[in-house]
PDB file of C-alpha atoms in Angstrom:
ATOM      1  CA  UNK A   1     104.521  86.554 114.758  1.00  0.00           C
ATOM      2  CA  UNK A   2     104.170  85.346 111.454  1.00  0.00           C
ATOM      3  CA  UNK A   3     106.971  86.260 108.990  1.00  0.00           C
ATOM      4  CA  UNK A   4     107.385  89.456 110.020  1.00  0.00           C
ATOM      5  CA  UNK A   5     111.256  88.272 110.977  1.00  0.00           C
ATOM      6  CA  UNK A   6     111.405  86.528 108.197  1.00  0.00           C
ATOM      7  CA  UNK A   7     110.777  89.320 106.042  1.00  0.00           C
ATOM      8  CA  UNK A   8     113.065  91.921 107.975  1.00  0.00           C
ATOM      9  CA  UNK A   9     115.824  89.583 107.582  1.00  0.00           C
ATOM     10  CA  UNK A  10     114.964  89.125 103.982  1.00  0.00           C
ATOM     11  CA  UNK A  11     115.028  92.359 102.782  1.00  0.00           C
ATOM     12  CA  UNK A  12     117.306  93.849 104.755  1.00  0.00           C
ATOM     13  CA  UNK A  13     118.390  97.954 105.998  1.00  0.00           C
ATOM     14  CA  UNK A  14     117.248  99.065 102.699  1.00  0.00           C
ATOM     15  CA  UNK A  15     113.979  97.248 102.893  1.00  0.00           C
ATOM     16  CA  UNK A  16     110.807  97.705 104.613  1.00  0.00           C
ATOM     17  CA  UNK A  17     108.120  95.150 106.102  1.00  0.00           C
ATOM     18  CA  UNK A  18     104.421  96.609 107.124  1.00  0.00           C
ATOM     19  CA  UNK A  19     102.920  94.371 109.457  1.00  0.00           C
ATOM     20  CA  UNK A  20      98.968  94.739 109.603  1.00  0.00           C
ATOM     21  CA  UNK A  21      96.625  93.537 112.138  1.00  0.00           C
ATOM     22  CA  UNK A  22      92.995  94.998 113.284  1.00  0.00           C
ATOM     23  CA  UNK A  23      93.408  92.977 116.902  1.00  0.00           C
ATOM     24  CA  UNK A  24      94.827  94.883 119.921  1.00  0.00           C
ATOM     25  CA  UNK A  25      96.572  91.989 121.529  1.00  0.00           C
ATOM     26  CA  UNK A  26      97.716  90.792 118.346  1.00  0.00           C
ATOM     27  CA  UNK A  27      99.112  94.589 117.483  1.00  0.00           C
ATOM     28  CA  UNK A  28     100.777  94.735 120.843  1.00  0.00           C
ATOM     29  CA  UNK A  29     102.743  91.613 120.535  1.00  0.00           C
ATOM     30  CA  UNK A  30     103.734  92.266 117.301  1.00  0.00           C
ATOM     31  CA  UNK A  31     105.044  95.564 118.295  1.00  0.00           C
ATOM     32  CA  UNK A  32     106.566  93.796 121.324  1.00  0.00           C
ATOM     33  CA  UNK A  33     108.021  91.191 118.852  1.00  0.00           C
ATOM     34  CA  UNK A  34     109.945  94.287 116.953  1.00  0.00           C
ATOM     35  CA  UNK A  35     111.233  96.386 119.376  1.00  0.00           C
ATOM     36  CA  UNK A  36     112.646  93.125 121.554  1.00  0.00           C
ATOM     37  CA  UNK A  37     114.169  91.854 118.411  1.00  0.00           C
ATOM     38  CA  UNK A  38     115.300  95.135 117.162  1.00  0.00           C
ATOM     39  CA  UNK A  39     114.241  95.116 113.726  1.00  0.00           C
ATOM     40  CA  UNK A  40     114.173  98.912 112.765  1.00  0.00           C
ATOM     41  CA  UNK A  41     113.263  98.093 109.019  1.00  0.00           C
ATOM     42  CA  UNK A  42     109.625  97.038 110.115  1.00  0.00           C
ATOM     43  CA  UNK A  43     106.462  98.956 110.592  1.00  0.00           C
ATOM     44  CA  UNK A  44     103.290  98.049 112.542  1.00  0.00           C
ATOM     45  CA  UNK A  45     100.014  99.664 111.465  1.00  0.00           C
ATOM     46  CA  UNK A  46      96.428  98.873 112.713  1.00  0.00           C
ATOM     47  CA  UNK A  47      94.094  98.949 109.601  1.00  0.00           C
ATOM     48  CA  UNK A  48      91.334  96.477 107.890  1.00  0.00           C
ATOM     49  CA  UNK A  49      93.282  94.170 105.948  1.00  0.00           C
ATOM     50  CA  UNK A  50      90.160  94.456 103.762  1.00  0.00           C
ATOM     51  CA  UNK A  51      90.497  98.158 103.274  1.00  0.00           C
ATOM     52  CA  UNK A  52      93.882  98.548 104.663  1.00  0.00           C
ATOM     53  CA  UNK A  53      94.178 102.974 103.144  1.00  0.00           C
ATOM     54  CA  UNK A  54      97.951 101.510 102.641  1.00  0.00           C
ATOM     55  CA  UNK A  55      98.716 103.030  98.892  1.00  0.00           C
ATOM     56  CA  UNK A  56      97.873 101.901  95.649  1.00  0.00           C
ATOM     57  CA  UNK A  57     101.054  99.335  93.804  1.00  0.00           C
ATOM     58  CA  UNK A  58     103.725 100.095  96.447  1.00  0.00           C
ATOM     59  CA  UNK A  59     104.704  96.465  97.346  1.00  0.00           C
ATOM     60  CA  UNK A  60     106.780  93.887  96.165  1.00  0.00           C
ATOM     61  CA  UNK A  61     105.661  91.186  97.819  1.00  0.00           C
ATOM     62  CA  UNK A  62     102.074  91.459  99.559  1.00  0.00           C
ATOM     63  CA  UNK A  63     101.445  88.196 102.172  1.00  0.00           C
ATOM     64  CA  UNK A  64      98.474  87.223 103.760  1.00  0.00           C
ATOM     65  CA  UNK A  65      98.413  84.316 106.474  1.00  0.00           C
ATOM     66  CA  UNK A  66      94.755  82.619 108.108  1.00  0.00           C
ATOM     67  CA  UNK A  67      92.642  85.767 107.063  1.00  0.00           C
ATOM     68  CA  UNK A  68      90.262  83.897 104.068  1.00  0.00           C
ATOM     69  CA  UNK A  69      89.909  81.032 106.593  1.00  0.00           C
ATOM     70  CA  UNK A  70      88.321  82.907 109.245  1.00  0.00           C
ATOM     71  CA  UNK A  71      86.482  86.204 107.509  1.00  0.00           C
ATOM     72  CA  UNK A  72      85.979  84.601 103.769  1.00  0.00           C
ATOM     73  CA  UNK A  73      84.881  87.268 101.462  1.00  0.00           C
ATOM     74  CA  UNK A  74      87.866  85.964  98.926  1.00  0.00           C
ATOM     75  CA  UNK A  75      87.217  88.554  95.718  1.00  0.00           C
ATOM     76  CA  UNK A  76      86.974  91.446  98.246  1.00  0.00           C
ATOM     77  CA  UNK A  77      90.519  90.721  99.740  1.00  0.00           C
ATOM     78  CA  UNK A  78      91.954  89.334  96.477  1.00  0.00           C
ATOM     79  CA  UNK A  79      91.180  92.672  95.253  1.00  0.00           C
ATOM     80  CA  UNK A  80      92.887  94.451  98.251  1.00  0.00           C
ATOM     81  CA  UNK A  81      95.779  92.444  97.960  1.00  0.00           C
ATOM     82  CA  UNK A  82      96.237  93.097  94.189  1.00  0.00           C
ATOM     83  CA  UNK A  83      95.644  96.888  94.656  1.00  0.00           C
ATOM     84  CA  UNK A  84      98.969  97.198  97.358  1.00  0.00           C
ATOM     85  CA  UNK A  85     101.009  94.751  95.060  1.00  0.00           C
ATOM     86  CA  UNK A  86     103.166  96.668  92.282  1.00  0.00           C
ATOM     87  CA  UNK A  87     102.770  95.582  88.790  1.00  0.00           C
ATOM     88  CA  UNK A  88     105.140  92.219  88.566  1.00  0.00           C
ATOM     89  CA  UNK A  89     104.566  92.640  92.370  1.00  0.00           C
ATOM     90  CA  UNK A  90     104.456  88.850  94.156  1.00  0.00           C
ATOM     91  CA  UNK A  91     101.091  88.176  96.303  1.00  0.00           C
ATOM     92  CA  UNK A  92     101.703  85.087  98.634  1.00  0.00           C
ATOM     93  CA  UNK A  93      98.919  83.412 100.371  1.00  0.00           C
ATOM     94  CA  UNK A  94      98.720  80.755 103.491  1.00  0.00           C
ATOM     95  CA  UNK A  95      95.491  79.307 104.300  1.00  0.00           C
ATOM     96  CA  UNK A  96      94.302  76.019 106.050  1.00  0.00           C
ATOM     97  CA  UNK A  97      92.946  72.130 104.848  1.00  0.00           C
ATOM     98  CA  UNK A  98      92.209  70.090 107.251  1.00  0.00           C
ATOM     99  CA  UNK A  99      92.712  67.171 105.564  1.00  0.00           C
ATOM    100  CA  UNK A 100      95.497  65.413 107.321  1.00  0.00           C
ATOM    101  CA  UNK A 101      94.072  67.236 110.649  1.00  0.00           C
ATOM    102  CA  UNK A 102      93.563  63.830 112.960  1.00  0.00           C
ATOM    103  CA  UNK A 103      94.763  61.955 116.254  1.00  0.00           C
ATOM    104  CA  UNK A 104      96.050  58.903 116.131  1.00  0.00           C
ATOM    105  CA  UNK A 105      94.622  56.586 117.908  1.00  0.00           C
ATOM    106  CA  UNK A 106      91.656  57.921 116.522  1.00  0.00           C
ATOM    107  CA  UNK A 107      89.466  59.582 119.039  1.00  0.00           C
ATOM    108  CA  UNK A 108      85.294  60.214 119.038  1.00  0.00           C
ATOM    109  CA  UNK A 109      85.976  62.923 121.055  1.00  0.00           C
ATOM    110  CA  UNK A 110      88.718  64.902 118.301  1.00  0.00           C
ATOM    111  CA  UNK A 111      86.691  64.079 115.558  1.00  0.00           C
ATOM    112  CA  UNK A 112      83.455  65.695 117.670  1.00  0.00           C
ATOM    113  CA  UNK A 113      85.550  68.717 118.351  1.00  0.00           C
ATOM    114  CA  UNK A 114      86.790  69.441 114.563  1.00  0.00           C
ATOM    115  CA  UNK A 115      83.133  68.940 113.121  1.00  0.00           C
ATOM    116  CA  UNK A 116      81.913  71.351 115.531  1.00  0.00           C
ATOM    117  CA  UNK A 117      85.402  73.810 114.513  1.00  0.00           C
ATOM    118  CA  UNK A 118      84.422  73.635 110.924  1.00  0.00           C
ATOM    119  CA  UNK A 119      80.676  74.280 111.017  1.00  0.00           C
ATOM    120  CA  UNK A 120      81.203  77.064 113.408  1.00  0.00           C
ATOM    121  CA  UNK A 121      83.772  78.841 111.226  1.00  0.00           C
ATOM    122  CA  UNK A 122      80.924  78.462 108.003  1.00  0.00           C
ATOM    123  CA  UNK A 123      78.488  80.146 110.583  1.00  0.00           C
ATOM    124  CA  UNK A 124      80.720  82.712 111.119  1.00  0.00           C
ATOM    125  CA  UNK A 125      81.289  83.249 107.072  1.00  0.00           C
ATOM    126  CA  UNK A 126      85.247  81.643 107.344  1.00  0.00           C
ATOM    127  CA  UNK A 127      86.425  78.022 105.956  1.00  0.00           C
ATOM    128  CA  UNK A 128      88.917  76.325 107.552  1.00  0.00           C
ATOM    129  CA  UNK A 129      89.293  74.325 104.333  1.00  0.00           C
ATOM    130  CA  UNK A 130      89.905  77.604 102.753  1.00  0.00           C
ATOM    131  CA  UNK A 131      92.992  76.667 101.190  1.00  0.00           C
ATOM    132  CA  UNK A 132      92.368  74.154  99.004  1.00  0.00           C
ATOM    133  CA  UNK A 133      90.591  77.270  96.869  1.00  0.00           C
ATOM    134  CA  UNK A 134      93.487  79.766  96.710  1.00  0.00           C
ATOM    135  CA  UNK A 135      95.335  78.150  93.672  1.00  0.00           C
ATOM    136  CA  UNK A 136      92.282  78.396  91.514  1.00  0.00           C
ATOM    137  CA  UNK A 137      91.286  81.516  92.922  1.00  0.00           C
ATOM    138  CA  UNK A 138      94.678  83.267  91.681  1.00  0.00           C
ATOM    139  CA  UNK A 139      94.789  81.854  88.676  1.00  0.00           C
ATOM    140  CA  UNK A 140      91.283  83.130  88.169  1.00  0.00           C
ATOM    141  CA  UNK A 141      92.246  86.178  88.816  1.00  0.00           C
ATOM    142  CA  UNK A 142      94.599  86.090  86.122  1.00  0.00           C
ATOM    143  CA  UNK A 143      98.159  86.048  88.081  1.00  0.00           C
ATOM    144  CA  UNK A 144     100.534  84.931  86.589  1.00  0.00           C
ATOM    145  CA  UNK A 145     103.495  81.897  87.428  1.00  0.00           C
ATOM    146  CA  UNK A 146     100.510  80.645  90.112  1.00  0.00           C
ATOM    147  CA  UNK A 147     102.109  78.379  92.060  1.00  0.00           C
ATOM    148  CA  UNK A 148     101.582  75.366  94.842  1.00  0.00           C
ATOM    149  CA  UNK A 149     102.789  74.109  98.008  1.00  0.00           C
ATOM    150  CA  UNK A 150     101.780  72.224 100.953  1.00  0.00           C
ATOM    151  CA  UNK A 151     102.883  71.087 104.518  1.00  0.00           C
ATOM    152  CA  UNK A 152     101.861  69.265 107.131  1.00  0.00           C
ATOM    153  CA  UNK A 153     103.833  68.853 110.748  1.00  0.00           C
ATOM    154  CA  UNK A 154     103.971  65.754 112.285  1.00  0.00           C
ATOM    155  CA  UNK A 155     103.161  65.936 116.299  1.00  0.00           C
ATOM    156  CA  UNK A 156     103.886  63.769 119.409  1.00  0.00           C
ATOM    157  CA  UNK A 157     104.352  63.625 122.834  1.00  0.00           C
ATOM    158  CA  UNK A 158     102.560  67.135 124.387  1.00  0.00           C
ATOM    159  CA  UNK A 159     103.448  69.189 121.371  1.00  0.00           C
ATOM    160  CA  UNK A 160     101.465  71.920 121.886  1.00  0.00           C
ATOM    161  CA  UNK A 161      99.413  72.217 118.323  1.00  0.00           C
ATOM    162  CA  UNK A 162      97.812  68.900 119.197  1.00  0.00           C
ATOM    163  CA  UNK A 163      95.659  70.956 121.916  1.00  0.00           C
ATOM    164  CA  UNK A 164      94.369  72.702 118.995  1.00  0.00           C
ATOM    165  CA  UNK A 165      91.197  71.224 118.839  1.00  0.00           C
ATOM    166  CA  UNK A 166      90.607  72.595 122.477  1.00  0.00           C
ATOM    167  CA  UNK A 167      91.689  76.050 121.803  1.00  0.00           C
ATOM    168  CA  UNK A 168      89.574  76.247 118.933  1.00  0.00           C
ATOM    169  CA  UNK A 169      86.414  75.022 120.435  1.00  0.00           C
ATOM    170  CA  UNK A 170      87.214  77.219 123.840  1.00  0.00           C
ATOM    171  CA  UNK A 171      87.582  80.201 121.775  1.00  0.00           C
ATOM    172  CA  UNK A 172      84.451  79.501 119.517  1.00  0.00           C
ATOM    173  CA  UNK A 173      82.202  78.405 121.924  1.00  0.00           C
ATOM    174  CA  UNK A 174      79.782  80.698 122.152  1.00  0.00           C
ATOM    175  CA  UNK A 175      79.041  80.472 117.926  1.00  0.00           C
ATOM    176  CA  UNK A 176      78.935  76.338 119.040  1.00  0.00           C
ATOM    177  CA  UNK A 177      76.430  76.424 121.701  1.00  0.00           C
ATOM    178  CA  UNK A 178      73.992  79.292 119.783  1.00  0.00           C
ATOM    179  CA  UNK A 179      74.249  77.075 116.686  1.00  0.00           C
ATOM    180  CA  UNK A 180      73.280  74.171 118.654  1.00  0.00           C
ATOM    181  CA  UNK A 181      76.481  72.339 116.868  1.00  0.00           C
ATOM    182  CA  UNK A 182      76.816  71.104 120.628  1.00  0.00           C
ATOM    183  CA  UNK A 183      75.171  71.754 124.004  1.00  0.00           C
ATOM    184  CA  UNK A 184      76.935  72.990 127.037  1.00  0.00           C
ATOM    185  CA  UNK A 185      77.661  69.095 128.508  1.00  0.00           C
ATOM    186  CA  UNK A 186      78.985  67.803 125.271  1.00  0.00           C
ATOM    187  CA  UNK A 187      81.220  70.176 124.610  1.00  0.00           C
ATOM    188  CA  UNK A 188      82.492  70.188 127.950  1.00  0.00           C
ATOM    189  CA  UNK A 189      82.805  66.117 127.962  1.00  0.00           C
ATOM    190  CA  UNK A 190      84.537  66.353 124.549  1.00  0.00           C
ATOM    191  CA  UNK A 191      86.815  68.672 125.585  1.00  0.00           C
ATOM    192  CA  UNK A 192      87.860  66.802 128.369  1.00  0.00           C
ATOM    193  CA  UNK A 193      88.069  63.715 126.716  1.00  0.00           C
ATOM    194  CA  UNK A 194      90.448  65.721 124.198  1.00  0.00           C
ATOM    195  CA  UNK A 195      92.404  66.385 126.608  1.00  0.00           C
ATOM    196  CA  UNK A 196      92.783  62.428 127.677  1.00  0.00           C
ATOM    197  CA  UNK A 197      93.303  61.368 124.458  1.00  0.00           C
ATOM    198  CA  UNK A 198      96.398  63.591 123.313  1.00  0.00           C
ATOM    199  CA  UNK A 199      97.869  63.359 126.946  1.00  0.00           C
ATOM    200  CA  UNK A 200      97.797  59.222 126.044  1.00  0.00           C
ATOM    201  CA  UNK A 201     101.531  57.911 126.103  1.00  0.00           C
ATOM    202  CA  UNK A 202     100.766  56.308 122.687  1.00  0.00           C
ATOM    203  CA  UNK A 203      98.722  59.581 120.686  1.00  0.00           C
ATOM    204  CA  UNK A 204     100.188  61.280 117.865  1.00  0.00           C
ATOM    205  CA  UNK A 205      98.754  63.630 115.369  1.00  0.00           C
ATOM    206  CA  UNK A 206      99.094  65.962 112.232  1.00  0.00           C
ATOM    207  CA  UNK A 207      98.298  69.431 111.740  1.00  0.00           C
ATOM    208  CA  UNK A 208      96.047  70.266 109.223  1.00  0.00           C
ATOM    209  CA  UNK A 209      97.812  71.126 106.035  1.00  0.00           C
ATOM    210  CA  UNK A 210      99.032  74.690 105.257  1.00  0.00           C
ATOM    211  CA  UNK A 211      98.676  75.608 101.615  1.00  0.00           C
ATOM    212  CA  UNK A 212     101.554  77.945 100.823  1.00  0.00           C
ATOM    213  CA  UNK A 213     100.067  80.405  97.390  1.00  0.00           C
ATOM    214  CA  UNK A 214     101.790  82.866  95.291  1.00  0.00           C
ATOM    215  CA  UNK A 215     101.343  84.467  92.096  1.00  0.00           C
ATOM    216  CA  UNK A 216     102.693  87.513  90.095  1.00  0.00           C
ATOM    217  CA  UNK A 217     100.489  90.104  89.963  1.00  0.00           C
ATOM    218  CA  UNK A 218     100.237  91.366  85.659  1.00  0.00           C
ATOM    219  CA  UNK A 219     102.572  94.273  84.649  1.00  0.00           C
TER     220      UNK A 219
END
């Protein structure tokens, strides 16, 4: 659920946090997410996060996580975000590098898998490298106090982001095989093998890197 607890805890009964989302399953479990954990300072809205109708310089903090990655179009929702942010207002970014994304042992069968991931994302108009581009976009943009951070989780024995590879190519398969990135019988092979090699006793891994962005938006 992102930060949405996070940010209820954060700002507290006096505070509010408007979660945003276009997806119905992602909008239901969010809503789900609130009412279970009874955070009453926290709104859920379905809107366009790049035309979101929310109103002009009412935010204090305006946070974006994995949406340059996948759509792209960076001025269009730099421009969104700096339009909800009040003057002085803080805009925080997280995007993806894949990097440090790799098994260890290394595996054909991974690295088939992520070079299939990131062409398919480009073909879609996303990056999954799209973070290592927010810093210099911000400061482009002429934010202010820009600042930089990374991190990267280390993961072993079944941890469930090492499967990410599989999910990813499962869930962009279709954009895979009509690129002809891979046929039907090589992606099926690789995923299998995927799943062999992270199952191995001796596999580790570590995510790709999460660039953490923020900047203060000009009074």
């Amino acid at each position: 659920m992102g930060i949405l607890g996070s940010l209820a805890h954060r700002v507290g009964p006096r505070g509010t946090v408007v979660g945003l989302d276009q997806d119905a399953v992602q909008l239901a479990a969010a809503r789900a997410h609130v009412a279970e954990s009874g955070f009453a300072n926290v709104e859920i809205v379905e809107a366009d996060a790049y035309a979101s109708a929310l109103p002009d310089n009412s935010f204090d903090f305006v946070h974006v996580r994995f949406v340059f990655a996948p759509v792209g179009r960076d001025d269009a929702l730099l421009a969104e975000l700096l339009r909800l942010a009040k003057p002085g207002g803080i805009i925080g970014i997280e995007e993806p590098d894949t990097s440090s994304w790799s098994l260890y042992p290394p595996h054909p069968a991974w690295e088939a898998l992520k070079a299939a991931i990131l062409a398919a994302f480009k073909r879609g108009g996303g990056d999954l490298d799209a973070g290592r581009r927010m810093f210099g976009l911000l400061r482009r943009a002429g934010l202010e106090d820009v600042t930089l951070r990374a991190a990267v989780v280390a993961l072993q024995d079944g941890h469930p982001h090492m499967r990410l590879p599989i999910q990813f190519a499962t869930s962009l398969r279709a954009r895979i095989l009509d690129g002809g990135l891979m046929n039907d019988a090589a992606l099926d092979a690789a995923v299998m093998e995927c799943e062999q090699a992270i199952g191995a006793r001796d596999s580790a891994a570590l995510s790709y890197i999460v660039t953490q962005v923020s900047g203060r938006k000009p009074q």
